[in-house]
CSV table of C-alpha atoms in Angstrom, one decimal:
chain,number,residue,atom,x,y,z
A,1,MET,CA,0.0,0.0,0.0
A,2,THR,CA,1.0,3.7,-0.3
A,3,GLU,CA,3.0,4.8,2.8
A,4,LEU,CA,1.1,7.3,4.8
A,5,VAL,CA,3.3,9.9,6.5
A,6,SER,CA,2.0,12.5,9.0
A,7,PRO,CA,3.5,15.9,9.1
A,8,LEU,CA,4.0,15.3,12.8
A,9,ALA,CA,6.3,12.4,12.1
A,10,ALA,CA,9.5,14.4,12.5
A,11,PRO,CA,12.9,12.5,12.6
A,12,GLY,CA,13.3,10.9,16.0
A,13,PHE,CA,9.7,11.5,16.9
A,14,GLN,CA,8.5,8.4,15.1
A,15,ASN,CA,11.0,6.2,17.0
A,16,ALA,CA,9.2,6.8,20.3
A,17,HIS,CA,6.6,4.2,19.5
A,18,THR,CA,6.9,1.1,17.3
A,19,PHE,CA,4.2,-1.4,16.6
A,20,LEU,CA,4.5,-4.6,14.5
A,21,LEU,CA,2.0,-7.3,13.7
A,22,SER,CA,3.4,-9.8,11.3
A,23,THR,CA,1.0,-12.7,10.5
A,24,PRO,CA,1.5,-15.6,8.1
A,25,GLU,CA,-0.6,-13.7,5.6
A,26,HIS,CA,0.2,-10.0,6.0
A,27,GLU,CA,2.2,-7.4,8.0
A,28,LEU,CA,1.3,-4.1,9.7
A,29,GLU,CA,4.2,-1.9,10.9
A,30,ALA,CA,3.6,1.5,12.5
A,31,HIS,CA,5.9,4.1,13.9
A,32,GLY,CA,5.6,7.2,16.0
A,33,VAL,CA,2.6,8.6,17.9
A,34,ILE,CA,0.2,11.4,17.1
A,35,ARG,CA,-2.3,10.8,19.9
A,36,THR,CA,-2.8,8.1,22.5
A,37,LEU,CA,-6.3,6.8,23.3
A,38,PRO,CA,-7.3,7.9,26.8
A,39,ARG,CA,-6.5,4.9,28.9
A,40,GLY,CA,-9.2,2.8,30.6
A,41,THR,CA,-10.5,-0.6,31.3
A,42,ALA,CA,-12.2,-3.2,29.0
A,43,ASP,CA,-15.7,-2.1,29.7
A,44,SER,CA,-15.1,1.4,28.3
A,45,LEU,CA,-12.9,0.5,25.3
A,46,SER,CA,-15.7,0.7,22.7
A,47,ASP,CA,-16.9,4.1,23.9
A,48,ARG,CA,-13.4,5.5,24.1
A,49,VAL,CA,-12.6,4.3,20.6
A,50,SER,CA,-15.8,5.8,19.1
A,51,SER,CA,-15.1,9.1,20.8
A,52,PHE,CA,-11.5,9.1,19.5
A,53,PHE,CA,-12.5,8.7,15.9
A,54,ARG,CA,-15.2,11.3,16.1
A,55,THR,CA,-12.5,13.9,16.6
A,56,ALA,CA,-10.8,14.7,13.3
A,57,SER,CA,-7.0,14.3,13.2
A,58,ASP,CA,-4.3,14.1,10.6
A,59,GLY,CA,-2.6,10.8,10.1
A,60,PRO,CA,-3.8,7.2,9.7
A,61,ALA,CA,-7.3,6.4,10.9
A,62,LEU,CA,-6.0,3.6,13.0
A,63,LEU,CA,-5.3,2.7,16.6
A,64,VAL,CA,-2.7,0.1,17.5
A,65,GLY,CA,-1.5,-1.3,20.8
A,66,ALA,CA,-2.2,-3.8,23.6
A,67,VAL,CA,-4.8,-4.7,26.2
A,68,PRO,CA,-3.8,-6.3,29.5
A,69,PHE,CA,-4.8,-9.7,30.8
A,70,ALA,CA,-7.0,-8.3,33.6
A,71,SER,CA,-10.2,-6.5,32.6
A,72,SER,CA,-9.7,-4.1,35.5
A,73,ASP,CA,-6.3,-2.9,34.2
A,74,GLU,CA,-5.8,-0.1,31.7
A,75,ASP,CA,-5.1,-0.7,28.0
A,76,TYR,CA,-2.5,1.2,25.9
A,77,LEU,CA,-3.4,2.1,22.3
A,78,PHE,CA,-2.2,5.0,20.1
A,79,GLN,CA,-2.6,6.5,16.7
A,80,PRO,CA,0.6,6.0,14.8
A,81,ALA,CA,2.3,8.8,12.8
A,82,ARG,CA,3.3,6.6,10.0
A,83,ILE,CA,2.3,3.2,8.6
A,84,GLY,CA,4.8,1.0,6.8
A,85,ARG,CA,4.1,-2.3,5.2
A,86,LEU,CA,0.5,-3.6,5.5
A,87,LEU,CA,0.5,-6.4,2.9
A,88,GLY,CA,3.4,-8.3,1.4
A,89,ALA,CA,6.6,-10.1,2.2
A,90,LYS,CA,8.1,-10.0,5.7
A,91,SER,CA,11.4,-8.1,6.1
A,92,GLY,CA,14.6,-8.5,7.9
A,93,GLY,CA,17.3,-11.1,8.5
A,94,ASP,CA,19.3,-12.4,11.4
A,95,THR,CA,22.5,-10.3,11.0
A,96,ALA,CA,23.1,-9.2,14.6
A,97,SER,CA,25.6,-10.9,16.9
A,98,GLY,CA,24.8,-13.4,19.6
A,99,SER,CA,23.8,-12.5,23.2
A,100,GLY,CA,26.1,-11.8,26.1
A,101,ARG,CA,26.1,-13.2,29.6
A,102,TRP,CA,22.8,-13.6,31.4
A,103,MET,CA,21.4,-13.8,34.9
A,104,LEU,CA,18.2,-15.7,35.3
A,105,ARG,CA,15.7,-16.0,38.1
A,106,PRO,CA,12.5,-18.1,37.8
A,107,TYR,CA,9.4,-16.8,39.4
A,108,PRO,CA,8.0,-19.0,40.6
A,109,SER,CA,10.5,-21.8,40.5
A,110,ALA,CA,9.6,-25.0,38.6
A,111,ASP,CA,9.0,-26.8,41.9
A,112,ASP,CA,6.8,-24.1,43.3
A,113,TYR,CA,4.8,-23.9,40.1
A,114,ALA,CA,4.2,-27.7,40.2
A,115,GLU,CA,2.9,-27.2,43.8
A,116,SER,CA,0.6,-24.4,42.6
A,117,VAL,CA,-0.8,-26.8,39.9
A,118,ALA,CA,-1.5,-29.4,42.5
A,119,ARG,CA,-3.3,-26.8,44.6
A,120,CYS,CA,-5.2,-25.7,41.6
A,121,VAL,CA,-6.4,-29.2,40.8
A,122,ALA,CA,-7.5,-29.7,44.4
A,123,ALA,CA,-9.5,-26.4,44.1
A,124,LEU,CA,-11.1,-27.6,40.8
A,125,THR,CA,-12.2,-30.8,42.4
A,126,ASP,CA,-13.3,-29.4,45.8
A,127,PRO,CA,-17.0,-30.5,46.2
A,128,ALA,CA,-17.4,-27.8,48.9
A,129,ALA,CA,-16.5,-24.9,46.5
A,130,ALA,CA,-19.3,-22.3,46.2
A,131,THR,CA,-18.7,-22.0,42.4
A,132,GLN,CA,-17.1,-24.8,40.6
A,133,VAL,CA,-14.2,-23.6,38.4
A,134,THR,CA,-13.8,-26.0,35.5
A,135,LYS,CA,-10.5,-24.7,34.2
A,136,ALA,CA,-7.8,-22.3,35.3
A,137,VAL,CA,-4.7,-21.3,33.4
A,138,LEU,CA,-1.6,-21.0,35.6
A,139,SER,CA,1.6,-19.3,34.3
A,140,ARG,CA,5.1,-18.8,35.5
A,141,SER,CA,7.9,-16.4,34.4
A,142,LEU,CA,11.6,-16.1,34.0
A,143,GLU,CA,13.3,-12.8,34.9
A,144,LEU,CA,16.4,-12.2,32.8
A,145,GLN,CA,19.2,-9.7,32.9
A,146,SER,CA,21.8,-9.4,30.2
A,147,ASP,CA,25.2,-7.7,30.4
A,148,ALA,CA,24.3,-6.0,27.1
A,149,ILE,CA,21.3,-4.2,25.6
A,150,ILE,CA,18.9,-6.8,24.3
A,151,PRO,CA,18.7,-6.3,20.5
A,152,VAL,CA,14.9,-6.3,20.0
A,153,ALA,CA,15.2,-6.3,16.2
A,154,GLN,CA,17.3,-9.4,16.3
A,155,VAL,CA,14.9,-11.1,18.6
A,156,ILE,CA,12.0,-10.3,16.2
A,157,ASN,CA,14.0,-11.6,13.2
A,158,ARG,CA,14.7,-14.9,15.0
A,159,LEU,CA,11.0,-15.3,16.0
A,160,ARG,CA,10.1,-14.8,12.3
A,161,ARG,CA,11.9,-18.0,11.4
A,162,ASP,CA,8.7,-19.8,12.3
A,163,PRO,CA,6.2,-19.0,9.5
A,164,SER,CA,3.2,-20.4,11.4
A,165,VAL,CA,3.1,-17.7,14.1
A,166,THR,CA,2.2,-14.1,14.3
A,167,VAL,CA,5.2,-12.0,15.5
A,168,PHE,CA,4.4,-8.8,17.4
A,169,ARG,CA,6.0,-5.9,19.0
A,170,ALA,CA,3.9,-3.4,21.0
A,171,SER,CA,5.1,-0.3,23.0
A,172,LEU,CA,3.9,-0.3,26.6
A,173,PRO,CA,3.4,2.4,29.1
A,174,ALA,CA,6.6,3.4,31.0
A,175,ARG,CA,5.4,1.6,34.2
A,176,ALA,CA,5.4,-1.8,32.4
A,177,ALA,CA,8.2,-2.2,29.9
A,178,THR,CA,9.7,-0.7,26.8
A,179,ALA,CA,8.1,-3.4,24.5
A,180,LEU,CA,6.0,-6.5,24.5
A,181,VAL,CA,7.6,-8.9,22.0
A,182,GLY,CA,6.4,-12.3,21.0
A,183,ALA,CA,5.3,-14.9,18.5
A,184,THR,CA,1.7,-16.0,19.1
A,185,PRO,CA,-0.1,-18.8,17.4
A,186,GLU,CA,-3.5,-17.7,18.6
A,187,LEU,CA,-6.0,-15.3,16.9
A,188,LEU,CA,-8.4,-13.9,19.5
A,189,LEU,CA,-10.6,-12.0,17.0
A,190,SER,CA,-10.6,-10.6,13.5
A,191,LYS,CA,-13.6,-8.5,12.5
A,192,LYS,CA,-14.0,-7.1,9.0
A,193,ALA,CA,-17.5,-5.8,8.0
A,194,GLU,CA,-19.9,-8.7,8.8
A,195,LEU,CA,-17.3,-11.4,9.2
A,196,ALA,CA,-15.8,-12.3,12.6
A,197,VAL,CA,-13.2,-15.0,13.1
A,198,SER,CA,-11.6,-16.5,16.2
A,199,TYR,CA,-9.1,-19.3,16.3
A,200,PRO,CA,-8.7,-20.5,19.9
A,201,LEU,CA,-6.0,-22.9,21.0
A,202,ALA,CA,-6.2,-25.0,24.1
A,203,GLY,CA,-4.6,-28.4,24.8
A,204,SER,CA,-0.9,-28.6,23.9
A,205,ALA,CA,2.0,-31.0,23.4
A,206,ARG,CA,5.7,-30.5,22.8
A,207,ARG,CA,7.0,-31.2,19.4
A,208,SER,CA,9.8,-33.7,18.8
A,209,SER,CA,12.8,-33.4,16.4
A,210,ASP,CA,12.2,-37.1,15.5
A,211,PRO,CA,9.5,-37.1,12.7
A,212,LEU,CA,7.9,-40.4,13.9
A,213,ALA,CA,7.8,-39.3,17.5
A,214,ASP,CA,6.5,-35.9,16.4
A,215,ARG,CA,3.6,-37.4,14.4
A,216,GLN,CA,2.8,-39.6,17.4
A,217,ALA,CA,2.7,-36.6,19.7
A,218,ALA,CA,0.2,-34.9,17.4
A,219,ARG,CA,-2.0,-38.1,17.3
A,220,ASP,CA,-1.8,-38.5,21.1
A,221,LEU,CA,-2.9,-34.9,21.6
A,222,LEU,CA,-5.8,-35.2,19.2
A,223,GLY,CA,-6.9,-38.4,21.1
A,224,SER,CA,-6.3,-37.0,24.6
A,225,GLU,CA,-9.6,-36.9,26.6
A,226,LYS,CA,-8.0,-34.4,29.0
A,227,ASP,CA,-6.8,-32.0,26.3
A,228,GLN,CA,-10.0,-32.3,24.3
A,229,ARG,CA,-12.0,-31.4,27.5
A,230,GLU,CA,-9.7,-28.4,28.1
A,231,HIS,CA,-10.2,-27.3,24.5
A,232,ARG,CA,-13.9,-27.8,24.5
A,233,ILE,CA,-14.3,-25.3,27.4
A,234,THR,CA,-12.7,-22.6,25.3
A,235,ARG,CA,-14.4,-23.4,22.1
A,236,GLU,CA,-17.9,-23.5,23.6
A,237,MET,CA,-17.3,-20.1,25.4
A,238,ILE,CA,-16.5,-18.4,22.1
A,239,PHE,CA,-19.5,-20.0,20.4
A,240,ASP,CA,-21.7,-18.8,23.3
A,241,THR,CA,-20.3,-15.3,23.2
A,242,LEU,CA,-20.4,-14.6,19.5
A,243,GLY,CA,-23.6,-16.6,18.9
A,244,PRO,CA,-26.1,-13.8,19.9
A,245,TYR,CA,-24.4,-11.4,17.5
A,246,ALA,CA,-24.4,-13.8,14.5
A,247,ILE,CA,-26.8,-14.8,11.8
A,248,GLU,CA,-24.7,-18.0,11.6
A,249,ILE,CA,-21.7,-19.4,13.3
A,250,SER,CA,-19.7,-22.5,12.6
A,251,ALA,CA,-16.3,-24.3,12.9
A,252,PRO,CA,-15.8,-25.3,9.2
A,253,GLU,CA,-12.8,-27.5,9.8
A,254,GLY,CA,-13.7,-28.8,13.3
A,255,THR,CA,-11.0,-29.2,15.9
A,256,THR,CA,-7.6,-29.9,14.4
A,257,ILE,CA,-3.9,-29.9,15.2
A,258,ARG,CA,-2.4,-26.4,14.9
A,259,SER,CA,1.4,-26.7,15.0
A,260,THR,CA,4.2,-24.2,15.5
A,261,ALA,CA,7.9,-24.9,15.4
A,262,THR,CA,8.0,-26.0,19.0
A,263,MET,CA,4.4,-27.0,20.0
A,264,HIS,CA,1.3,-28.9,18.8
A,265,HIS,CA,-2.0,-27.3,19.8
A,266,LEU,CA,-5.7,-28.3,19.5
A,267,GLY,CA,-7.3,-25.5,17.6
A,268,THR,CA,-10.8,-24.7,16.2
A,269,ARG,CA,-11.3,-21.9,13.7
A,270,ILE,CA,-14.7,-20.3,14.4
A,271,VAL,CA,-16.4,-18.2,11.8
A,272,ALA,CA,-19.4,-15.9,12.5
A,273,LYS,CA,-21.5,-13.9,10.1
A,274,LEU,CA,-22.7,-10.9,12.1
A,275,LYS,CA,-26.2,-9.6,12.2
A,276,ASP,CA,-24.9,-6.1,12.1
A,277,ARG,CA,-21.7,-5.4,10.1
A,278,ASP,CA,-21.3,-2.2,12.2
A,279,THR,CA,-20.8,-4.1,15.4
A,280,PRO,CA,-17.6,-2.5,16.9
A,281,VAL,CA,-14.7,-4.9,17.1
A,282,ALA,CA,-14.0,-3.4,20.6
A,283,ASP,CA,-17.4,-4.6,21.8
A,284,LEU,CA,-16.6,-8.2,20.8
A,285,LEU,CA,-13.1,-8.0,22.1
A,286,SER,CA,-14.2,-6.9,25.5
A,287,LEU,CA,-16.7,-9.7,25.6
A,288,LEU,CA,-14.3,-12.4,24.5
A,289,HIS,CA,-11.2,-11.5,26.4
A,290,PRO,CA,-9.8,-13.2,28.4
A,291,THR,CA,-11.0,-16.5,27.0
A,292,PRO,CA,-10.6,-19.8,28.9
A,293,ALA,CA,-7.5,-20.4,26.8
A,294,VAL,CA,-5.6,-17.9,29.0
A,295,CYS,CA,-7.9,-17.5,32.1
A,296,GLY,CA,-10.5,-20.2,32.8
A,297,LEU,CA,-14.2,-20.7,33.4
A,298,PRO,CA,-16.1,-19.2,35.1
A,299,ARG,CA,-14.0,-16.2,34.2
A,300,ARG,CA,-14.2,-14.2,37.4
A,301,GLU,CA,-13.7,-17.1,39.7
A,302,ALA,CA,-10.9,-18.5,37.6
A,303,ALA,CA,-9.2,-15.1,37.6
A,304,ASP,CA,-9.5,-15.0,41.4
A,305,LEU,CA,-7.9,-18.4,41.7
A,306,ILE,CA,-5.1,-17.5,39.3
A,307,SER,CA,-4.4,-14.4,41.4
A,308,ARG,CA,-4.1,-16.4,44.6
A,309,LEU,CA,-1.9,-19.1,43.1
A,310,GLU,CA,0.4,-17.2,40.7
A,311,GLY,CA,1.6,-14.5,43.1
A,312,TYR,CA,2.5,-11.9,40.4
A,313,ASP,CA,0.8,-9.4,38.1
A,314,ARG,CA,0.6,-10.6,34.5
A,315,GLY,CA,0.4,-7.1,33.1
A,316,PHE,CA,0.1,-7.4,29.3
A,317,TYR,CA,1.1,-11.1,29.2
A,318,ALA,CA,-2.0,-13.1,28.1
A,319,GLY,CA,-3.7,-9.9,27.0
A,320,ALA,CA,-4.0,-9.1,23.3
A,321,VAL,CA,-2.2,-7.0,20.7
A,322,GLY,CA,-3.8,-5.6,17.6
A,323,TRP,CA,-5.5,-2.7,15.8
A,324,ILE,CA,-8.8,-0.9,15.4
A,325,ASP,CA,-9.7,1.4,12.5
A,326,ASP,CA,-12.3,4.1,12.1
A,327,GLN,CA,-14.7,1.6,10.5
A,328,GLN,CA,-14.6,-0.3,13.9
A,329,ASP,CA,-13.0,-3.2,12.2
A,330,GLY,CA,-9.8,-4.8,13.6
A,331,GLU,CA,-7.6,-7.8,14.4
A,332,TRP,CA,-6.4,-9.0,17.8
A,333,TYR,CA,-4.0,-11.8,18.8
A,334,VAL,CA,-3.5,-13.3,22.2
A,335,SER,CA,-0.2,-12.1,23.7
A,336,ILE,CA,1.4,-15.4,24.6
A,337,ARG,CA,4.9,-16.8,23.8
A,338,CYS,CA,6.1,-13.4,24.7
A,339,ALA,CA,8.4,-11.3,26.8
A,340,GLU,CA,8.5,-7.8,28.2
A,341,ILE,CA,11.8,-6.3,27.2
A,342,SER,CA,13.4,-3.1,28.6
A,343,GLU,CA,17.0,-2.4,27.7
A,344,ARG,CA,19.1,-5.2,29.5
A,345,ARG,CA,16.1,-6.8,31.2
A,346,ALA,CA,13.4,-9.2,30.0
A,347,ARG,CA,10.6,-11.2,31.6
A,348,VAL,CA,9.5,-14.3,29.7
A,349,PHE,CA,6.1,-15.9,30.4
A,350,ALA,CA,4.5,-19.3,29.8
A,351,GLY,CA,1.2,-20.9,31.0
A,352,ALA,CA,-0.7,-24.2,31.0
A,353,GLY,CA,-4.4,-24.9,31.2
A,354,ILE,CA,-5.3,-26.8,34.4
A,355,VAL,CA,-8.4,-29.0,34.5
A,356,PRO,CA,-9.3,-32.0,36.8
A,357,GLY,CA,-6.8,-34.7,36.0
A,358,SER,CA,-3.9,-32.4,35.2
A,359,ASP,CA,-0.5,-33.7,36.2
A,360,PRO,CA,1.7,-31.1,37.9
A,361,VAL,CA,4.9,-32.5,36.4
A,362,LYS,CA,3.6,-32.6,32.9
A,363,GLU,CA,2.1,-29.1,33.2
A,364,THR,CA,5.4,-27.8,34.4
A,365,GLU,CA,7.1,-29.5,31.4
A,366,GLU,CA,4.6,-27.9,29.1
A,367,THR,CA,5.5,-24.4,30.4
A,368,SER,CA,9.2,-25.2,29.8
A,369,ALA,CA,8.3,-26.2,26.2
A,370,LYS,CA,6.4,-23.0,25.7
A,371,PHE,CA,9.4,-20.9,27.0
A,372,THR,CA,11.5,-22.4,24.2
A,373,ALA,CA,10.4,-20.1,21.3
A,374,MET,CA,11.2,-16.9,23.2
A,375,LEU,CA,14.3,-18.1,24.9
A,376,THR,CA,15.7,-19.4,21.6
A,377,ALA,CA,15.1,-15.9,20.1
A,378,LEU,CA,17.1,-14.5,23.0
A,379,GLY,CA,19.8,-17.0,22.3
A,380,ILE,CA,19.7,-18.9,25.7
A,381,ASP,CA,18.1,-21.9,27.4
A,382,GLU,CA,16.0,-22.1,30.5
A,383,GLN,CA,19.1,-22.0,32.7
A,384,GLY,CA,20.4,-18.8,31.0
A,385,ARG,CA,23.2,-20.6,29.1
A,386,PRO,CA,24.0,-19.5,25.5
A,387,LEU,CA,22.7,-21.8,22.9
A,388,GLN,CA,25.3,-23.4,20.7
A,389,GLU,CA,23.7,-22.0,17.6
A,390,PHE,CA,24.4,-18.4,18.8
A,391,ALA,CA,27.6,-19.0,20.8
A,392,ALA,CA,30.4,-16.6,20.0
């Protein structure tokens, strides 16, 4: 498309904010900031967006940014000064040097996380519970510190090696981190005119470098009663949420295996034809997020359980990154397989869905597997050791 340049995008100004959404099909890159959307919580997003676009302004008729995991926390969206590529080939190559030395602190530790999983399973199966939570997603994180500035562009280029994922970078408010960077496999919501699409993932298995073992892992996942049950909770919630807004809603391919370079997932592509093509994407976004794929069900009770067991604020991890235009269309991806990066520091996140029957050891191993994509892009393993591929 023709590049749009605002007169406000003076040299240096446009470097203050950077946004990237690079999907397997297309790419949106935006720089600089003309105006920020007044910050607020999920229940006010649609009204704030409508008010924003009613006020005429130079520059692209677009808001880009991120929403946090918790609906009670404030989002961060802004109108960019300049749009780069929107459709076409992805750019960049891995030309930067490898990482330096790293210090790593898990929070919580793998053992403490496994204990939290066991406590979560006990809570899910407690017959005395006032409200029975059917699923909760528990996460853990790794706090990293490098002896050198973390090269975000290099990290992004390494993440792009996997053509099956959506690579993203979103600027965050100063209190959080410089950037949220990741490679997500999960579409939360795409809304264009009367068509709304969601592609939830829930139920996962680590991939193997051995082709036979890898195919068996996919077959085992597809046949797993526990993982199918976990996935069904998410799929049905999205059907129930979008259904009242749709003339018709379906899952044309059913539940299938959705694979990235490191993980197999159970996925269901859900397509809804909306009754009203003018339904704001922000309305649907605030209704869907967070889905049981990153939170649980019932949502409020699962979020309370997560807060008690995790012991830290997720911030924008397990939130969503995307865009909204002045037609109230947009595209939003779940911000998983990601890290908050600020100069020499990074925090990497991974989670696993817990249901009755979940095994604490296996769920801990699943989070380790999910760390792999981001840690590999940083050039280290889960102990902070340089990977041979990137060793000096």
